[in-house]
Coordinates of C-alpha atoms in Angstrom, one line a residue:
Chain A
M30 CA -15.6 31.0 -11.8
T31 CA -13.2 28.5 -10.6
D32 CA -11.4 26.6 -13.3
L33 CA -12.1 22.9 -13.0
S34 CA -11.0 22.0 -16.5
K35 CA -7.9 20.2 -15.2
G36 CA -10.1 18.2 -12.8
A37 CA -12.2 18.5 -9.8
A38 CA -12.7 16.9 -6.4
W39 CA -15.6 16.3 -4.1
I40 CA -14.5 16.6 -0.5
N41 CA -16.9 17.0 2.5
G42 CA -19.6 18.1 0.1
R43 CA -17.6 20.8 -1.6
I44 CA -16.4 20.7 -5.2
I45 CA -12.9 22.1 -5.5
P46 CA -10.1 22.2 -8.2
I47 CA -8.2 19.0 -8.3
A48 CA -4.9 20.8 -7.4
D49 CA -6.4 21.7 -4.0
A50 CA -7.6 18.2 -3.1
S51 CA -5.6 16.6 -0.3
I52 CA -5.8 14.1 2.5
P53 CA -4.1 14.4 5.9
V54 CA -0.7 12.9 6.2
T55 CA -1.8 11.0 9.4
D56 CA -4.9 9.5 7.7
W57 CA -4.6 5.7 7.8
G58 CA -5.5 6.0 4.1
V59 CA -2.0 7.3 3.7
T60 CA 0.0 5.7 6.6
H61 CA -1.6 2.2 6.1
S62 CA -2.7 2.5 2.5
D63 CA -6.0 1.7 4.1
I64 CA -8.2 2.7 1.2
G65 CA -10.8 1.2 -1.1
Y66 CA -11.4 2.9 -4.4
D67 CA -12.9 2.5 -7.8
V68 CA -12.6 4.3 -11.1
V69 CA -15.5 4.8 -13.5
P70 CA -14.9 6.2 -17.0
V71 CA -16.9 9.1 -18.4
W72 CA -17.0 9.0 -22.2
K73 CA -18.7 11.5 -24.5
G74 CA -20.5 13.0 -21.5
A75 CA -21.8 9.8 -19.9
F76 CA -20.7 7.4 -17.3
F77 CA -20.1 3.9 -18.6
R78 CA -21.6 0.9 -16.6
L79 CA -21.8 3.2 -13.6
E80 CA -23.9 0.8 -11.5
D81 CA -21.4 -2.0 -12.1
Y82 CA -18.6 0.2 -10.8
L83 CA -20.8 1.2 -7.8
D84 CA -21.6 -2.4 -7.1
R85 CA -17.9 -3.2 -6.9
F86 CA -17.1 -0.1 -4.8
M87 CA -19.9 -0.9 -2.3
A88 CA -18.5 -4.5 -2.1
S89 CA -15.1 -3.2 -1.4
L90 CA -16.4 -1.0 1.5
K91 CA -18.0 -4.0 3.0
A92 CA -14.9 -6.2 2.6
L93 CA -12.8 -3.5 4.2
R94 CA -15.4 -2.9 7.0
M95 CA -15.6 0.8 6.2
E96 CA -18.6 2.8 7.1
I97 CA -18.8 6.1 5.3
P98 CA -21.5 8.8 5.9
Q99 CA -22.7 8.6 2.2
D100 CA -24.9 5.8 0.9
R101 CA -24.9 4.6 -2.7
S102 CA -27.3 7.2 -3.8
A103 CA -25.3 10.0 -2.2
I104 CA -22.2 8.7 -3.9
R105 CA -23.8 8.6 -7.3
T106 CA -25.0 12.1 -6.8
A107 CA -21.6 13.4 -5.7
L108 CA -20.0 11.8 -8.8
A109 CA -22.5 13.3 -11.1
E110 CA -22.4 16.8 -9.6
M111 CA -18.6 16.8 -9.6
V112 CA -18.2 15.7 -13.2
A113 CA -21.0 18.1 -14.3
A114 CA -19.2 21.0 -12.6
S115 CA -15.9 20.1 -14.2
G116 CA -17.4 20.2 -17.6
L117 CA -15.2 17.2 -18.6
Q118 CA -16.8 15.2 -21.4
N119 CA -14.2 12.3 -21.2
A120 CA -13.0 11.7 -17.7
Y121 CA -11.3 9.3 -15.3
V122 CA -13.5 9.4 -12.2
A123 CA -12.2 8.1 -8.9
M124 CA -14.4 7.3 -5.8
V125 CA -12.4 6.7 -2.7
A126 CA -13.1 5.5 0.9
A127 CA -10.3 6.0 3.4
R128 CA -10.0 4.6 6.9
G129 CA -9.4 8.1 8.2
R130 CA -7.7 9.3 11.4
N131 CA -8.0 7.6 14.7
P132 CA -9.6 10.1 17.2
V133 CA -8.9 7.9 20.2
P134 CA -5.5 8.9 21.7
G135 CA -3.1 6.0 21.6
S136 CA -5.6 3.6 19.8
R137 CA -4.2 1.3 17.2
D138 CA -7.7 -0.2 16.6
P139 CA -8.9 0.3 13.0
R140 CA -12.5 0.1 14.3
D141 CA -12.0 3.5 16.0
C142 CA -11.2 5.4 12.9
D143 CA -13.4 8.0 11.2
N144 CA -13.9 6.5 7.7
H145 CA -14.6 9.0 5.0
F146 CA -15.4 9.3 1.3
Y147 CA -14.0 11.6 -1.3
A148 CA -14.0 11.7 -5.1
W149 CA -12.0 13.3 -7.9
C150 CA -12.0 13.4 -11.7
V151 CA -9.4 14.4 -14.3
P152 CA -9.4 14.3 -18.1
Y153 CA -9.7 10.7 -19.4
V154 CA -6.6 8.6 -18.6
H155 CA -5.2 6.2 -21.2
I156 CA -3.0 3.6 -19.4
V157 CA -1.2 3.2 -22.8
K158 CA -1.1 6.2 -25.2
P159 CA -3.9 5.8 -27.8
E160 CA -1.4 6.0 -30.7
I161 CA 0.6 3.2 -29.2
A162 CA -2.5 1.2 -28.2
Q163 CA -3.7 1.5 -31.9
T164 CA -0.6 -0.2 -33.3
G165 CA 0.1 -2.5 -30.3
T166 CA 2.0 -2.1 -27.1
S167 CA 5.0 -3.8 -25.5
V168 CA 4.9 -5.5 -22.1
W169 CA 7.7 -6.5 -19.9
I170 CA 7.2 -9.5 -17.5
A171 CA 8.7 -8.3 -14.1
K172 CA 11.6 -10.5 -13.1
T173 CA 12.4 -9.2 -9.6
V174 CA 8.9 -9.1 -8.2
R175 CA 5.8 -11.3 -8.1
R176 CA 2.2 -10.1 -7.7
I177 CA 1.2 -9.6 -4.1
P178 CA -0.7 -12.9 -3.3
Q179 CA -4.5 -12.8 -2.8
D180 CA -4.1 -14.2 0.7
S181 CA -2.0 -11.2 1.7
V182 CA -4.0 -8.4 0.1
N183 CA -7.3 -9.1 -1.8
P184 CA -6.9 -7.8 -5.4
R185 CA -10.6 -7.9 -6.0
V186 CA -10.9 -5.1 -3.5
K187 CA -9.5 -2.4 -5.6
N188 CA -6.6 -0.9 -3.6
Y189 CA -3.5 1.3 -3.8
H190 CA -0.9 -1.4 -2.8
W191 CA 1.1 -0.9 -6.0
G192 CA 4.6 -1.5 -4.7
D193 CA 5.0 -4.7 -6.9
F194 CA 3.6 -2.9 -9.9
T195 CA 5.9 0.1 -9.4
S196 CA 9.0 -2.2 -9.2
G197 CA 7.8 -3.9 -12.4
L198 CA 7.3 -0.5 -14.1
F199 CA 10.8 0.6 -13.3
E200 CA 12.1 -2.7 -14.9
A201 CA 9.9 -2.1 -18.0
K202 CA 10.7 1.5 -18.5
D203 CA 14.5 1.0 -18.1
R204 CA 14.3 -1.5 -20.9
G205 CA 12.1 0.7 -23.2
F206 CA 8.9 -1.2 -22.6
E207 CA 5.6 0.5 -22.3
T208 CA 4.3 -1.3 -19.3
T209 CA 4.7 -4.4 -17.1
M210 CA 2.8 -7.5 -16.1
L211 CA 3.4 -9.7 -13.1
L212 CA 3.4 -13.4 -12.4
D213 CA 2.1 -15.0 -9.3
H214 CA 4.3 -17.2 -7.1
D215 CA 3.3 -20.3 -9.1
G216 CA 4.3 -18.8 -12.4
N217 CA 0.9 -17.9 -13.7
V218 CA 0.1 -14.7 -15.5
T219 CA -1.8 -12.2 -13.3
E220 CA -2.2 -8.6 -14.2
G221 CA -0.4 -5.3 -14.6
P222 CA -0.8 -1.7 -13.3
G223 CA -4.3 -0.8 -14.2
F224 CA -5.2 -3.7 -16.5
N225 CA -6.1 -7.4 -16.9
V226 CA -4.3 -9.6 -19.4
F227 CA -6.0 -11.9 -22.1
A228 CA -4.5 -14.6 -24.3
V229 CA -6.2 -15.7 -27.5
F230 CA -6.1 -19.3 -28.7
G231 CA -8.0 -19.7 -31.9
D232 CA -11.6 -18.8 -31.0
R233 CA -11.1 -19.0 -27.3
I234 CA -9.9 -16.2 -24.9
V235 CA -8.3 -17.0 -21.5
T236 CA -7.8 -14.6 -18.6
S237 CA -6.8 -15.3 -15.0
D238 CA -9.6 -15.8 -12.4
H239 CA -7.4 -15.5 -9.3
G240 CA -4.9 -13.0 -7.9
V241 CA -6.3 -10.3 -10.0
L242 CA -8.9 -7.5 -10.0
H243 CA -12.1 -8.6 -11.6
G244 CA -12.1 -5.6 -13.9
I245 CA -15.3 -4.2 -15.2
T246 CA -13.6 -3.8 -18.6
R247 CA -12.4 -7.4 -18.2
Q248 CA -16.1 -8.3 -17.8
T249 CA -17.1 -6.2 -20.8
V250 CA -14.5 -8.1 -22.9
L251 CA -15.9 -11.4 -21.7
D252 CA -19.4 -10.1 -22.7
M253 CA -18.2 -8.8 -26.1
A254 CA -16.4 -12.1 -26.8
A255 CA -19.5 -14.1 -25.9
A256 CA -21.5 -11.9 -28.2
R257 CA -19.1 -12.8 -30.9
G258 CA -19.6 -16.5 -30.1
M259 CA -16.1 -17.0 -28.8
G260 CA -15.2 -19.4 -26.1
I261 CA -14.3 -17.9 -22.7
E262 CA -12.1 -19.4 -20.0
T263 CA -11.4 -17.7 -16.7
R264 CA -8.8 -19.8 -14.9
A265 CA -5.1 -19.9 -14.0
L266 CA -3.0 -19.0 -17.1
P267 CA 0.5 -20.6 -16.8
L268 CA 3.3 -18.6 -18.5
E269 CA 4.3 -21.6 -20.6
E270 CA 0.8 -21.7 -22.1
F271 CA 0.7 -17.9 -22.4
W272 CA 3.7 -18.0 -24.8
Q273 CA 1.7 -20.2 -27.2
A274 CA -1.1 -17.6 -27.6
D275 CA -2.0 -16.5 -31.1
E276 CA -2.7 -13.0 -29.7
V277 CA -2.4 -11.1 -26.5
F278 CA -4.2 -8.0 -25.3
L279 CA -4.9 -6.0 -22.2
S280 CA -8.2 -4.6 -20.8
S281 CA -8.6 -1.4 -18.8
S282 CA -11.1 1.3 -18.1
G283 CA -8.3 3.5 -19.2
G284 CA -8.4 2.7 -22.9
G285 CA -10.6 -0.4 -23.4
V286 CA -8.9 -3.2 -25.3
I287 CA -5.2 -2.7 -25.9
P288 CA -3.5 -5.1 -28.4
V289 CA 0.0 -6.4 -27.3
T290 CA 2.5 -7.0 -30.0
K291 CA 5.6 -7.7 -27.9
V292 CA 6.2 -9.4 -24.5
D293 CA 9.8 -9.4 -23.4
D294 CA 11.7 -10.3 -26.6
R295 CA 8.8 -12.2 -28.2
H296 CA 6.6 -10.8 -30.9
F297 CA 2.9 -11.8 -31.1
S298 CA 0.6 -11.9 -34.1
N299 CA 3.6 -10.9 -36.4
G300 CA 4.2 -7.6 -34.5
A301 CA 0.8 -6.1 -35.4
P302 CA -2.6 -6.1 -33.5
G303 CA -4.3 -9.5 -34.1
P304 CA -7.8 -9.7 -35.6
V305 CA -9.5 -10.7 -32.3
A306 CA -7.9 -7.8 -30.4
R307 CA -8.8 -5.4 -33.2
H308 CA -12.4 -6.5 -33.3
L309 CA -12.8 -6.3 -29.6
R310 CA -11.2 -2.9 -29.4
A311 CA -13.6 -1.6 -32.0
D312 CA -16.5 -3.3 -30.2
Y313 CA -15.5 -1.6 -26.9
F314 CA -15.7 1.9 -28.4
E315 CA -19.1 0.9 -29.9
W316 CA -20.3 -0.4 -26.6
L317 CA -19.2 2.8 -24.8
D318 CA -21.9 4.5 -26.9
R319 CA -24.7 2.1 -26.0
D320 CA -27.6 3.9 -24.2
A321 CA -28.3 0.9 -22.1
L322 CA -24.8 1.0 -20.5
C323 CA -24.6 4.8 -20.2
T324 CA -25.7 7.3 -17.6
P325 CA -25.5 10.8 -18.9
V326 CA -23.7 13.4 -16.8
P327 CA -26.2 16.3 -15.8
Y328 CA -24.1 19.1 -17.2
P329 CA -25.6 22.6 -16.3
Chain B
M28 CA 1.8 31.6 18.6
T29 CA 0.6 28.6 16.7
D30 CA -0.1 25.6 19.0
L31 CA 2.1 22.7 18.0
S32 CA 1.6 20.7 21.2
K33 CA -0.5 18.1 19.4
G34 CA 2.2 17.7 16.7
A35 CA 3.9 19.5 13.9
A36 CA 4.8 18.9 10.3
W37 CA 7.6 20.1 8.0
I38 CA 6.3 20.6 4.5
N39 CA 8.2 22.6 1.8
G40 CA 10.3 24.2 4.5
R41 CA 7.4 25.4 6.6
I42 CA 6.6 24.1 10.0
I43 CA 2.8 23.8 10.5
P44 CA 0.3 22.2 13.0
I45 CA -0.1 18.5 12.3
A46 CA -3.8 19.0 11.7
D47 CA -3.0 21.1 8.7
A48 CA -0.5 18.7 7.1
S49 CA -1.8 17.0 4.0
I50 CA -0.7 15.4 0.7
P51 CA -2.5 15.7 -2.7
V52 CA -5.0 13.0 -3.4
T53 CA -3.4 12.4 -6.8
D54 CA 0.1 12.0 -5.4
W55 CA 1.5 8.6 -6.2
G56 CA 2.3 8.4 -2.5
V57 CA -1.4 8.0 -2.0
T58 CA -2.6 6.4 -5.3
H59 CA 0.2 3.9 -5.5
S60 CA 1.3 3.9 -1.8
D61 CA 4.6 4.8 -3.4
I62 CA 6.3 6.1 -0.2
G63 CA 9.4 5.3 1.8
Y64 CA 9.4 6.4 5.4
D65 CA 11.0 6.0 8.7
V66 CA 10.2 6.8 12.3
V67 CA 12.7 7.9 14.9
P68 CA 11.7 8.2 18.6
V69 CA 12.4 11.3 20.7
W70 CA 12.7 10.5 24.3
K71 CA 13.3 12.9 27.1
G72 CA 14.2 15.6 24.7
A73 CA 16.7 13.7 22.5
F74 CA 16.5 11.6 19.3
F75 CA 17.5 8.0 19.9
R76 CA 20.0 6.4 17.4
L77 CA 19.1 9.1 14.9
E78 CA 21.9 8.3 12.5
D79 CA 20.8 4.6 12.3
Y80 CA 17.3 5.7 11.4
L81 CA 18.7 8.1 8.8
D82 CA 20.9 5.3 7.4
R83 CA 17.9 3.2 6.9
F84 CA 15.8 6.0 5.4
M85 CA 18.5 7.0 3.0
A86 CA 18.8 3.3 2.0
S87 CA 15.1 3.2 1.4
L88 CA 15.2 6.2 -0.9
K89 CA 17.9 4.5 -2.9
A90 CA 16.0 1.2 -3.2
L91 CA 12.9 3.1 -4.3
R92 CA 14.9 5.2 -6.7
M93 CA 13.5 8.4 -5.2
E94 CA 15.4 11.7 -5.5
I95 CA 14.3 14.4 -3.1
P96 CA 15.6 17.9 -3.0
Q97 CA 17.0 17.5 0.6
D98 CA 20.2 15.7 1.4
R99 CA 20.8 13.8 4.7
S100 CA 22.0 17.0 6.4
A101 CA 18.9 18.9 5.4
I102 CA 16.7 16.1 6.6
R103 CA 18.4 16.0 9.9
T104 CA 18.0 19.8 10.3
A105 CA 14.3 19.6 9.3
L106 CA 13.6 17.0 11.9
A107 CA 15.5 18.9 14.6
E108 CA 13.8 22.2 13.9
M109 CA 10.4 20.6 13.6
V110 CA 10.6 18.8 17.0
A111 CA 12.2 21.8 18.6
A112 CA 9.3 24.0 17.4
S113 CA 6.7 21.5 18.7
G114 CA 8.2 21.5 22.2
L115 CA 7.5 17.8 22.4
Q116 CA 9.9 16.0 24.8
N117 CA 8.7 12.5 23.9
A118 CA 7.7 12.1 20.3
Y119 CA 7.1 9.8 17.3
V120 CA 8.9 11.5 14.4
A121 CA 8.2 10.4 10.9
M122 CA 10.3 11.3 7.8
V123 CA 8.6 10.5 4.6
A124 CA 9.5 10.5 0.9
A125 CA 6.7 10.3 -1.6
R126 CA 6.8 9.6 -5.4
G127 CA 4.8 12.7 -6.0
R128 CA 2.6 13.8 -8.8
N129 CA 3.5 13.1 -12.5
P130 CA 3.7 16.4 -14.3
V131 CA 3.9 14.8 -17.7
P132 CA 0.3 14.6 -19.1
G133 CA -0.6 11.0 -19.7
S134 CA 2.6 9.6 -18.3
R135 CA 2.5 6.4 -16.3
D136 CA 6.3 6.4 -15.9
P137 CA 7.4 6.6 -12.3
R138 CA 10.7 8.2 -13.4
D139 CA 8.7 11.4 -14.4
C140 CA 7.3 12.1 -11.0
D141 CA 8.3 14.9 -8.7
N142 CA 9.6 13.1 -5.6
H143 CA 9.3 15.1 -2.4
F144 CA 10.1 14.9 1.3
Y145 CA 8.0 15.8 4.3
A146 CA 8.1 15.1 8.0
W147 CA 5.8 15.2 11.0
C148 CA 5.8 14.5 14.7
V149 CA 3.2 13.7 17.3
P150 CA 3.4 12.8 21.0
Y151 CA 5.2 9.5 21.5
V152 CA 3.2 6.5 20.3
H153 CA 3.1 3.3 22.2
I154 CA 2.1 0.5 19.9
V155 CA 0.8 -1.3 23.0
K156 CA -0.4 0.8 25.9
P157 CA 2.3 1.1 28.6
E158 CA 0.2 -0.3 31.3
I159 CA -0.5 -3.4 29.2
A160 CA 3.1 -3.7 28.0
Q161 CA 4.2 -3.7 31.6
T162 CA 2.1 -6.7 32.5
G163 CA 2.4 -8.5 29.1
T164 CA 0.3 -8.2 26.0
S165 CA -1.8 -10.6 24.0
V166 CA -1.1 -11.4 20.3
W167 CA -3.4 -13.1 17.7
I168 CA -1.8 -15.0 14.9
A169 CA -3.8 -13.9 11.7
K170 CA -5.6 -16.8 10.2
T171 CA -7.0 -15.3 7.0
V172 CA -3.9 -13.5 5.8
R173 CA -0.2 -14.1 5.3
R174 CA 2.5 -11.4 5.4
I175 CA 3.1 -9.8 2.0
P176 CA 6.2 -11.8 0.7
Q177 CA 9.5 -10.0 0.3
D178 CA 9.6 -10.7 -3.4
S179 CA 6.4 -8.8 -3.8
V180 CA 7.1 -5.8 -1.6
N181 CA 10.5 -5.4 0.2
P182 CA 9.7 -5.2 3.9
R183 CA 13.2 -3.8 4.7
V184 CA 12.2 -0.7 2.8
K185 CA 9.8 0.7 5.5
N186 CA 6.5 1.2 3.7
Y187 CA 2.8 1.8 4.1
H188 CA 1.5 -1.4 2.5
W189 CA -0.4 -2.4 5.6
G190 CA -3.4 -4.3 4.1
D191 CA -2.2 -7.6 5.5
F192 CA -1.6 -6.1 9.0
T193 CA -5.0 -4.3 9.0
S194 CA -6.8 -7.5 8.2
G195 CA -4.9 -9.2 11.0
L196 CA -5.8 -6.4 13.4
F197 CA -9.5 -6.7 12.7
E198 CA -9.2 -10.4 13.5
A199 CA -7.3 -9.7 16.7
K200 CA -9.6 -6.9 17.9
D201 CA -12.7 -8.8 17.2
R202 CA -11.4 -11.5 19.5
G203 CA -10.3 -9.2 22.3
F204 CA -6.6 -9.4 21.5
E205 CA -4.3 -6.4 21.7
T206 CA -2.5 -6.9 18.4
T207 CA -1.7 -9.4 15.7
M208 CA 1.3 -11.1 14.1
L209 CA 1.6 -12.7 10.7
L210 CA 3.1 -15.9 9.3
D211 CA 4.8 -16.1 5.9
H212 CA 3.6 -18.5 3.2
D213 CA 5.9 -21.2 4.6
G214 CA 4.4 -21.0 8.1
N215 CA 7.2 -19.0 9.7
V216 CA 6.7 -16.3 12.2
T217 CA 7.3 -12.8 10.6
E218 CA 6.2 -9.6 12.2
G219 CA 3.2 -7.5 13.2
P220 CA 2.0 -3.9 12.7
G221 CA 4.9 -1.9 13.9
F222 CA 7.0 -4.5 15.6
N223 CA 9.4 -7.5 15.3
V224 CA 8.8 -10.7 17.2
F225 CA 11.3 -12.6 19.4
A226 CA 11.2 -16.0 21.0
V227 CA 13.4 -16.9 24.0
F228 CA 14.8 -20.4 24.4
G229 CA 16.9 -20.6 27.6
D230 CA 19.8 -18.2 27.0
R231 CA 19.2 -17.8 23.3
I232 CA 16.9 -15.3 21.5
V233 CA 15.6 -16.0 18.0
T234 CA 14.0 -13.5 15.5
S235 CA 13.2 -13.8 11.8
D236 CA 15.8 -12.5 9.3
H237 CA 13.6 -12.6 6.3
G238 CA 10.2 -11.2 5.3
V239 CA 10.5 -8.5 8.0
L240 CA 11.7 -5.0 8.7
H241 CA 15.1 -5.0 10.1
G242 CA 14.0 -2.8 13.0
I243 CA 16.4 -0.4 14.7
T244 CA 14.8 -1.5 18.0
R245 CA 15.2 -5.1 16.9
Q246 CA 18.9 -4.3 16.4
T247 CA 19.0 -2.6 19.9
V248 CA 17.5 -5.8 21.3
L249 CA 20.2 -7.9 19.6
D250 CA 22.9 -5.5 21.0
M251 CA 21.4 -5.6 24.5
A252 CA 21.1 -9.4 24.5
A253 CA 24.7 -9.7 23.3
A254 CA 25.8 -7.4 26.1
R255 CA 24.1 -9.7 28.5
G256 CA 26.0 -12.7 27.0
M257 CA 23.0 -14.2 25.4
G258 CA 23.0 -16.3 22.2
I259 CA 21.5 -14.6 19.2
E260 CA 19.9 -16.3 16.1
T261 CA 18.4 -14.3 13.2
R262 CA 16.8 -16.9 10.9
A263 CA 13.5 -18.4 9.9
L264 CA 11.4 -19.1 13.0
P265 CA 8.8 -21.9 12.2
L266 CA 5.6 -21.6 14.1
E267 CA 6.0 -25.1 15.6
E268 CA 9.3 -24.0 17.1
F269 CA 7.8 -20.7 18.3
W270 CA 5.2 -22.6 20.4
Q271 CA 8.1 -24.2 22.4
A272 CA 9.6 -20.8 23.4
D273 CA 10.1 -20.1 27.1
E274 CA 9.2 -16.5 26.5
V275 CA 8.0 -14.3 23.7
F276 CA 8.3 -10.5 23.3
L277 CA 8.0 -7.8 20.7
S278 CA 10.3 -4.9 19.8
S279 CA 9.2 -1.5 18.5
S280 CA 10.4 2.1 18.4
G281 CA 6.9 2.6 19.9
G282 CA 7.5 1.2 23.3
G283 CA 10.8 -0.7 23.2
V284 CA 10.6 -4.3 24.5
I285 CA 7.0 -5.5 25.0
P286 CA 6.5 -8.9 26.8
V287 CA 3.9 -11.2 25.4
T288 CA 2.0 -13.4 27.8
K289 CA -0.6 -14.9 25.5
V290 CA -0.6 -15.9 21.8
D291 CA -3.9 -17.2 20.6
D292 CA -5.1 -19.5 23.4
R293 CA -1.7 -20.3 24.7
H294 CA -0.1 -18.6 27.7
F295 CA 3.7 -18.0 27.8
S296 CA 5.9 -17.7 30.9
N297 CA 2.9 -18.6 33.2
G298 CA 0.9 -15.5 32.0
A299 CA 3.4 -13.0 33.3
P300 CA 6.4 -11.2 31.6
G301 CA 9.4 -13.6 31.6
P302 CA 12.7 -12.7 33.1
V303 CA 14.5 -12.1 29.8
A304 CA 11.8 -9.8 28.5
R305 CA 11.7 -7.9 31.8
H306 CA 15.4 -7.4 31.8
L307 CA 15.6 -6.4 28.2
R308 CA 12.7 -4.0 28.7
A309 CA 14.5 -2.3 31.6
D310 CA 17.7 -2.3 29.5
Y311 CA 16.0 -0.5 26.7
F312 CA 14.8 2.4 28.9
E313 CA 18.3 2.6 30.3
W314 CA 19.8 2.6 26.8
L315 CA 17.4 5.4 25.7
D316 CA 19.3 7.6 28.2
R317 CA 22.8 6.8 27.0
D318 CA 24.5 9.9 25.7
A319 CA 26.4 8.0 23.0
L320 CA 23.1 7.0 21.4
C321 CA 21.3 10.3 21.9
T322 CA 21.1 13.5 19.8
P323 CA 19.6 16.4 21.9
V324 CA 16.7 18.3 20.3
P325 CA 17.7 22.0 20.0
Y326 CA 14.7 23.5 21.8
P327 CA 14.6 27.3 21.7

């Protein structure tokens, strides 16, 4: 038996250990970062909101004009069989479409490439360690970089263009901060590496509507807040307004709702998770268990 | 004997066929496009301006804070041995540093990753087919995307963030144009996929100094133009001024100086390569043969 407990990959119809999964160095997925991807969480043996993640992935393929051999049904089956084979009960599951290699000698035409699909899964990834998320995390606002604008690379098509995030992460880590968030060129709050950002004002929550991924967990937060009767605003969030927030939190498929207690040198909600973030964080773990939102993994 | 005539790669000290060269799907080089690279041409059995390309690659590593096991001398040796083994007399030679995988479970800290180096070579790549370059190429100015700004991703650190270029290429190819060039957010001419852009005004040449790669071939063009006694201006090039140019041409390590005869619906230099572009193109092929700029490949 092959050990897949550290993760598995689905490549060309074969399920292999994650350590063996690779992509050619000349694939445009590498040389042009010409990839669309998505990540769906598996929690307690079930995919969460799988069809929503598939919706977004299929929309990304269309936006990128990629044509892969697998249709939505085949993708769903590949993901299920791969996670089932891995045995992982809590997993981070990536579905990836890459532009591929160009088989036409000398061609620089993206339309000539052999687009392809692969997938992989590893044990569940927390973008902030759970023990830190529980007590509230710190966030550094990147000073040397601004978020790649949406008229350069569309952030709603989930992509691997992370150069701006990586620069921000170095800034943050050098200063002892857990993670980073980026501003746009107009000084509005956008997003960070793997998460959306929310500000709480009384019984309203605000998150950016432009220059960011429209995260599925972001949507879950909006749904949960609505269920609690809170006001919801998706619009530009200027930094000056952000500083006035009662509370701040992050949303990510890698950890749900993550309270923020410190941004740069400012403390929020007296340095402890605020009540809204705490309630929404608890809601998220409860929603993860809702049958209507779950698709059980067909373990053998 | 392994057939390396289609290309070779150097990975972990081994020289292998290009078709077998791959990178793990979980490498941050893939998942964050966290890669610095460079490409040096080999022409008639010799590297051209090798030390200049190595200078830029080493500067990229420093800017990206990557530490690879190989020093400059070991990189030079790897490139030489790889190309020699391939037998290729004219080649496109890539040297690549990737952030690598993060061996610390749960870490999102780029400082924890195992940075690594690899290289590969394939038969010489012309970014525009030579028969088209000879008679002048067409260029489409991308309308739906702007070049990623330099305060989001530094274009002087040669990188694989090509999402903006790829969008522009689709626009161009759909309209029957050979390639694309992008404007910055202020309406200045920047660069295209794999090339810098020059405008000729009388005995002056102008090319952008910001928001672009400082190409080695761009520098060769500036050197060649200076040797011809021409005026040189590296500065912002507004699109309105660009339209008034007598001639337009591109520069690339993949083909040298490439005359442009058509941009969108406008023809330049009466639809044929202009005299400055023709002379500089001829100069480039002459300079490629200059002993002082060449480093012979140590073929067996």
